[in-house]
Coordinates of C-alpha atoms and ligand atoms in Angstrom, one line a residue:
X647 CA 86.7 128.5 104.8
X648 CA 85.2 126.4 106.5
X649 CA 87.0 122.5 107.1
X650 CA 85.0 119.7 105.5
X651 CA 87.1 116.8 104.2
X652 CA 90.0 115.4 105.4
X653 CA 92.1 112.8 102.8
X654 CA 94.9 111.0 104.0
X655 CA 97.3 108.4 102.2
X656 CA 99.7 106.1 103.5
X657 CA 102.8 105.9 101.1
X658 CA 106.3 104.5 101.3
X659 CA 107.1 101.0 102.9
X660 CA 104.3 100.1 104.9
X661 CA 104.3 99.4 108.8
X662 CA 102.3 98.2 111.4
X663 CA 99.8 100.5 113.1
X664 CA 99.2 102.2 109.9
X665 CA 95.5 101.0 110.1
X666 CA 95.0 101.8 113.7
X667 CA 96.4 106.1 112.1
X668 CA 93.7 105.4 108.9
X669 CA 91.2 104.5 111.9
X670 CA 91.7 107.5 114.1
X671 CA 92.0 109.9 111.5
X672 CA 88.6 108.7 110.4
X673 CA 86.5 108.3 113.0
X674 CA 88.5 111.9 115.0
X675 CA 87.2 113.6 111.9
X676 CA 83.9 112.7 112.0
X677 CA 83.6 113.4 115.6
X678 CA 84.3 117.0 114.2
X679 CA 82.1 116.6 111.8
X680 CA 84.6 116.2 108.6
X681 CA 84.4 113.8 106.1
X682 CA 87.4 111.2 105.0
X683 CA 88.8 110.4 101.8
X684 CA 91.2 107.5 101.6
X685 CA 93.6 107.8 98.6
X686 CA 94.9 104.0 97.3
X687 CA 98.4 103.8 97.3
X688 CA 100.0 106.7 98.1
X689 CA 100.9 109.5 95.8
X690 CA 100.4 107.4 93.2
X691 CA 96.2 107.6 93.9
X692 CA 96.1 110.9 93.7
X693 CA 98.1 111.0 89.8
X694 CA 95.6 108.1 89.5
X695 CA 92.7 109.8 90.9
X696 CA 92.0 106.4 92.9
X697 CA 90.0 108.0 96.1
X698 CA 87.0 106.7 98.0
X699 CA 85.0 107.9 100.9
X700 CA 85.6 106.4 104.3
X701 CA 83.1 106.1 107.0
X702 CA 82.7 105.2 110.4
X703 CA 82.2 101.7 109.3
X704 CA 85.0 101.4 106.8
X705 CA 87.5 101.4 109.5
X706 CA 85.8 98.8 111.6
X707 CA 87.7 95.7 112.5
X708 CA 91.1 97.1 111.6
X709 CA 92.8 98.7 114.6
X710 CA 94.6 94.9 115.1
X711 CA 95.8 94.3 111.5
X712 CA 99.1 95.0 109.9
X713 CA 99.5 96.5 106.6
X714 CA 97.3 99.2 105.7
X715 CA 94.0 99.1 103.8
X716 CA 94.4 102.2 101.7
X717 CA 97.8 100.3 100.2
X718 CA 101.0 102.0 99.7
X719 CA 103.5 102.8 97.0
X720 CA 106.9 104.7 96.1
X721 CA 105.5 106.9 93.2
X722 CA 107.6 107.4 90.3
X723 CA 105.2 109.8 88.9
X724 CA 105.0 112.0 91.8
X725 CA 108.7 112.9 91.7
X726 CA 108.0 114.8 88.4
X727 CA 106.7 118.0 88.3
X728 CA 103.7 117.0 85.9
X729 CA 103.3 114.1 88.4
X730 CA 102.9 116.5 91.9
X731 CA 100.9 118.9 89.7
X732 CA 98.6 116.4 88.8
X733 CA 98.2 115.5 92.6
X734 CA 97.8 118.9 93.5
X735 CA 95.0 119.3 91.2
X736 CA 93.5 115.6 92.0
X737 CA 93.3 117.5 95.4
X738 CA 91.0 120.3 95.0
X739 CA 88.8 118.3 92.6
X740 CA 88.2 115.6 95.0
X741 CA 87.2 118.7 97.6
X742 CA 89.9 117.7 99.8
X743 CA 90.7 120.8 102.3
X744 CA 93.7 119.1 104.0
X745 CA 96.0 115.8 103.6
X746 CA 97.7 113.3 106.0
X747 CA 100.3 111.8 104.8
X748 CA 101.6 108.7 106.7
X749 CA 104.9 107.3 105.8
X750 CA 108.6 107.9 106.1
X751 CA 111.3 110.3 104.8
X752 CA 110.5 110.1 101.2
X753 CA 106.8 110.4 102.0
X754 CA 107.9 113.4 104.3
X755 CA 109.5 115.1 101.3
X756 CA 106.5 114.6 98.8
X757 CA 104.3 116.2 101.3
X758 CA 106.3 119.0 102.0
X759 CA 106.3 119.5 98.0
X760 CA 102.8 119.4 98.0
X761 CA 102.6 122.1 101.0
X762 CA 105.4 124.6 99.5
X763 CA 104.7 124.2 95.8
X764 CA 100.9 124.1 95.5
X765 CA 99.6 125.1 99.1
X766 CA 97.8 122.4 100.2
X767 CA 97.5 122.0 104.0
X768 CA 99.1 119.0 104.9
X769 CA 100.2 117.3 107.9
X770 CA 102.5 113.8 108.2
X771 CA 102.1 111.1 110.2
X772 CA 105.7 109.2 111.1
X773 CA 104.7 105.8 109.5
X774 CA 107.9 103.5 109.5
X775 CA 110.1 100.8 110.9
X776 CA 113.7 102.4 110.6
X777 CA 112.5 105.3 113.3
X778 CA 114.9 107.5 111.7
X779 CA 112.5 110.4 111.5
X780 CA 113.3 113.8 113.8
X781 CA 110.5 115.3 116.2
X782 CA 109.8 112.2 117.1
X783 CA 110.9 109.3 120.0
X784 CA 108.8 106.3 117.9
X785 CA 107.8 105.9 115.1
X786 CA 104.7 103.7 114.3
X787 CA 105.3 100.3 113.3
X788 CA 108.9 99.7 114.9
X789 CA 108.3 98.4 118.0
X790 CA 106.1 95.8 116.5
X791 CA 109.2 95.2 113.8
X792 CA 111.7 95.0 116.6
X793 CA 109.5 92.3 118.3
X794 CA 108.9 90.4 115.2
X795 CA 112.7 90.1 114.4
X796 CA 113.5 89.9 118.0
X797 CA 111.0 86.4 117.7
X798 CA 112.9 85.0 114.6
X799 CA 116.6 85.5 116.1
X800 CA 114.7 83.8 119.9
X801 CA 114.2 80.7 117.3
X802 CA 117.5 81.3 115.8
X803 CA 119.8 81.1 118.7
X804 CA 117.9 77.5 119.7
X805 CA 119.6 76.0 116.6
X806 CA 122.9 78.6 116.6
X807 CA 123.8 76.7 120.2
X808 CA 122.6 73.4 119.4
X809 CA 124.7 72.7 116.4
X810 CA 127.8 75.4 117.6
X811 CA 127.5 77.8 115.0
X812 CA 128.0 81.6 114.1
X813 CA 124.6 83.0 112.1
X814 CA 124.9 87.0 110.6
X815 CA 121.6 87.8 110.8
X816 CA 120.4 90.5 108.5
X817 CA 117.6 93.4 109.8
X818 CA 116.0 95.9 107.5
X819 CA 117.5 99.8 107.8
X820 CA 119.3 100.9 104.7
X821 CA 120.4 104.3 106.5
X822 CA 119.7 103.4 109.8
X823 CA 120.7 101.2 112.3
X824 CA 117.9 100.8 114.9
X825 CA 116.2 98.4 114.7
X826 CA 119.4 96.4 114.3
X827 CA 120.7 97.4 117.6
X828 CA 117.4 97.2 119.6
X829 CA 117.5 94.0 118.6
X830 CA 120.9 92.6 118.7
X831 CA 120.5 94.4 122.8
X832 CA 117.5 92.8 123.1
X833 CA 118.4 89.0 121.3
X834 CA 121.1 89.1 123.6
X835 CA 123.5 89.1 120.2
X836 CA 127.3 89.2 120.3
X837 CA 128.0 91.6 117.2
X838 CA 126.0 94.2 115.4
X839 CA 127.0 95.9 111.8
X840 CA 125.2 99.5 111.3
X841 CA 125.3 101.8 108.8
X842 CA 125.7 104.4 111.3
X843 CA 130.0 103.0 112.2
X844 CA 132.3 101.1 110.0
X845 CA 133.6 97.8 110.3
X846 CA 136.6 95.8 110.5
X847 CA 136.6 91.9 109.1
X848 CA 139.8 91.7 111.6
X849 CA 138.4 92.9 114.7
X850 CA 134.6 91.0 114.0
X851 CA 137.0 88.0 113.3
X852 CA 139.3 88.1 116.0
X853 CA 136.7 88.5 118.5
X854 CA 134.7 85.6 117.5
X855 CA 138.1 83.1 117.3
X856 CA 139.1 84.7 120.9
X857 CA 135.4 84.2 121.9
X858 CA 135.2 80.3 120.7
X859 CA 138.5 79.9 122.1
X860 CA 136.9 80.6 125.6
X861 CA 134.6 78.1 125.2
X862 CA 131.9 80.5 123.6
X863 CA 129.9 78.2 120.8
X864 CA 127.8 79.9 119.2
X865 CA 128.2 83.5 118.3
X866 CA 125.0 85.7 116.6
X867 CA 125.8 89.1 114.6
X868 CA 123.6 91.0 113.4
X869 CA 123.8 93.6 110.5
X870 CA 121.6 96.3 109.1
X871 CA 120.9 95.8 105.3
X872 CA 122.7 99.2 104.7
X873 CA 125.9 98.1 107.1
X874 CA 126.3 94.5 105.2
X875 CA 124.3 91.9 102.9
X876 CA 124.6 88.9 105.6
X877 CA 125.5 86.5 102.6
X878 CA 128.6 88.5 102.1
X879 CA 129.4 88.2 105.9
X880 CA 129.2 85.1 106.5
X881 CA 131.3 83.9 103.3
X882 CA 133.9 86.3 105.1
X883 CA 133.7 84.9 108.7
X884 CA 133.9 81.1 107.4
X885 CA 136.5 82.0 104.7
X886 CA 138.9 84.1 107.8
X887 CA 138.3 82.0 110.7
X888 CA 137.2 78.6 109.0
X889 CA 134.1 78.5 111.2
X890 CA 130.6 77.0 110.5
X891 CA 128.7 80.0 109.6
X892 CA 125.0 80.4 108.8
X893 CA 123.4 83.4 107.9
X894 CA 119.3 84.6 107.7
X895 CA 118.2 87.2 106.2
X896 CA 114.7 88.5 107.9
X897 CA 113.6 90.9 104.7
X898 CA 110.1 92.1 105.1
X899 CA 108.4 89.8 107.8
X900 CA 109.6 92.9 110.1
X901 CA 107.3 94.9 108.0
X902 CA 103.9 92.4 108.7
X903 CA 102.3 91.3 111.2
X904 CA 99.9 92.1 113.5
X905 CA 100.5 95.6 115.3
X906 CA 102.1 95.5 119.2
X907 CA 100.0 97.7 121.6
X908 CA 102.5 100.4 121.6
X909 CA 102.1 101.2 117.9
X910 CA 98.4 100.9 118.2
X911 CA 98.4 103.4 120.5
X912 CA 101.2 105.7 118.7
X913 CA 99.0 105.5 115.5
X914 CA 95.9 106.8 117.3
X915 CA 97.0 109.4 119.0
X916 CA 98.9 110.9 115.9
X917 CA 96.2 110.6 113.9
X918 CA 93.8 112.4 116.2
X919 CA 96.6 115.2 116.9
X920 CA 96.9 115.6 112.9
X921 CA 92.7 115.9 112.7
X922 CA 92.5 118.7 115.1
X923 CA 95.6 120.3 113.6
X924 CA 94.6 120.4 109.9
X925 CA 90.9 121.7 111.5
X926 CA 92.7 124.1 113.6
X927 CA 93.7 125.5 110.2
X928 CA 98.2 124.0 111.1
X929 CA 99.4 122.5 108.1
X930 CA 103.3 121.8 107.7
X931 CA 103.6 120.2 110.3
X932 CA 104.8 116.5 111.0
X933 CA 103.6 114.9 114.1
X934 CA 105.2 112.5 117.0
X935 CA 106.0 112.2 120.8
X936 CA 108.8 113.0 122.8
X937 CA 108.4 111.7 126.2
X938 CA 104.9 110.9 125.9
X939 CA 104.0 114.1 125.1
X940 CA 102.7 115.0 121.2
X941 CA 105.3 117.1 119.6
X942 CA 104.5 118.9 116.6
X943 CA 107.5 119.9 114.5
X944 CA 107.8 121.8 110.5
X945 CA 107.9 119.6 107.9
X946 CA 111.6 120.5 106.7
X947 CA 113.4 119.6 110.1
X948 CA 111.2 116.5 110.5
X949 CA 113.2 113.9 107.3
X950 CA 115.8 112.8 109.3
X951 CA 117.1 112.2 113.1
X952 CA 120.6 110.7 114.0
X953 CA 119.9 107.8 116.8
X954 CA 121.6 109.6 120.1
X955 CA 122.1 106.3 121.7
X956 CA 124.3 104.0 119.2
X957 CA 127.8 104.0 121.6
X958 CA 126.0 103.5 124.7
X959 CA 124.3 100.6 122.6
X960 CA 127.4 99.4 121.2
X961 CA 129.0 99.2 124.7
X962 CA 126.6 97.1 125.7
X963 CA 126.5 95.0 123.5
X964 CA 130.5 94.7 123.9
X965 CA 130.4 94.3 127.6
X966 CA 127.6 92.0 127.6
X967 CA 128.6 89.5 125.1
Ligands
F6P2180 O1 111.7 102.3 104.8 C1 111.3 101.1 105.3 C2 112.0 99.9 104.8 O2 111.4 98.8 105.3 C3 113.5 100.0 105.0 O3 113.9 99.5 106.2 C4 113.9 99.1 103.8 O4 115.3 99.3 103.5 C5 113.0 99.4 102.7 O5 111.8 99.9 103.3 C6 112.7 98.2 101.9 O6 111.8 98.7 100.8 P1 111.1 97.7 99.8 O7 109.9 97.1 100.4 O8 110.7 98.6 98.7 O9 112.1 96.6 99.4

């Protein structure tokens, strides 16, 4: 059989860079002479059978924007079995010969359902901010989330010294804790909470009273949504040390904005490696880089990495506050 379109779908929470992927994807394949079908949000498109034709043009003007065009969605529907059949058949009538799939875990796991259940080729793209996803060193859209949040807290600490206060800044990463500690290294912050290590009120406490005690005035912690709700924390913090304590909670800005040049370039070399893949006649496969180099890994392996760096982080962040 010969390869003639290619669909892809972004699903999931959305991330920066996703458009530069869509981009790649559609302009690599056309440069092998495949066609592109962009499904509208997600899995859900395909139940929905919401799927348009992309051409050189549609992708023009794109590369630089957050978000993605084709929208994105956590299906309901597609967890059911009716729901994935439906996909499945939404597939072959749309003549679609192989799908990328660009999105996290969950999106990870609906692809691979889609590959082992009803044998359609498909290959995933890692498209999300927690970078939690194995086979992979980056995946698109952190960088440009770390730099966002690493902007807000920049802004924060101006007012945290100037008024001699403690702020519990809260980072997105319900399971995962890395964008929290990129950016508490990077921000320069004197605490981080992850979901990765428990926590002890105590020792947080202790360390900011010995710290202000010192002569330390402002102090900056910040948590990962899945460690601790910042609100909470900070109650906690005034309540035990009877300290001013502010808290922000950074929510989904880290998810917008306008892609950082790593991400950009992430997006489009994965989505050119899962072109030539799916032609090639590889599906199963999940797609990333390790060292620089594109590393192509089986779907089952690729749902979930452990971050190899969180006590070397955590020291750091110890010694350095
Ligand atoms: O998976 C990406 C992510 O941004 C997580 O970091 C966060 O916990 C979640 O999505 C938030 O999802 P929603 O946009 O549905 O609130």
């Amino acid at each position: 059989m010969s390869f003639k379109k290619i669909g892809v779908l972004t699903s999931g929470g959305d991330g920066p860079g996703m458009n530069a992927a869509i981009r790649s994807i559609v302009r690599c394949g056309l440069s092998r002479g495949v066609e592109a079908a962009g499904v509208i949000r997600g899995f859900q498109g395909l139940i929905d059978g919401d799927v348009i034709s992309l051409g050189h043009r549609s992708v023009s003007n794109i590369i630089n924007r957050g978000g993605t065009i084709l929208k994105t969605a956590r299906s309901e529907a597609f967890k059911t079995e009716d729901g994935q059949k439906a996909a499945a058949a939404a597939i072959k009538k749309f003549g679609i010969d192989g799908l990328i799939v660009i999105g996290g875990d969950g999106s990870y796991r609906g692809a691979q359902d889609l590959y082992e259940k009803y044998h359609i080729p498909v290959i995933c793209l890692p498209g999300t901010i927690d970078n939690d996803l194995y086979g992979t060193d980056q995946t698109i859209g952190c960088q440009t989330a770390v730099n966002t949040a690493l902007d807000a807290i920049d802004k924060i600490r101006d007012t945290a010294h100037s008024m001699e206060r403690i702020f519990v800044i809260e980072v997105m990463g319900n399971r995962s804790g890395y964008i929290a500690l990129e950016v508490a290294v990077g921000a320069g912050a004197e605490d981080v909470l992850i979901p990765e290590r428990k926590f002890d009120y105590e020792v947080l406490c202790r360390n900011i009273v010995e710290g202000n005690q010192k002569g330390k005035i402002s102090w900056m912690i910040v948590a990962a949504e899945g460690a601790a709700k910042a609100p909470e924390v900070a109650a906690k913090i005034h309540a035990m040390t009877g300290l001013e304590t502010r808290f922000v909670v950074l929510g989904h800005i880290q998810r917008g904005g306008v892609p950082v040049g790593a991400d950009r370039i992430l997006a489009t070399r994965l989505g050119a490696k899962a072109v030539d893949l799916l032609v090639e006649g590889v599906s199963g496969k999940a797609v990333g880089v390790l060292e620089n180099e594109i590393n192509v890994v089986d779907l089952p392996n690729a749902c979930k990495r452990e971050n190899k760096h969180v006590d070397e982080y955590l020291r750091l962040i110890k010694i350095l506050r």
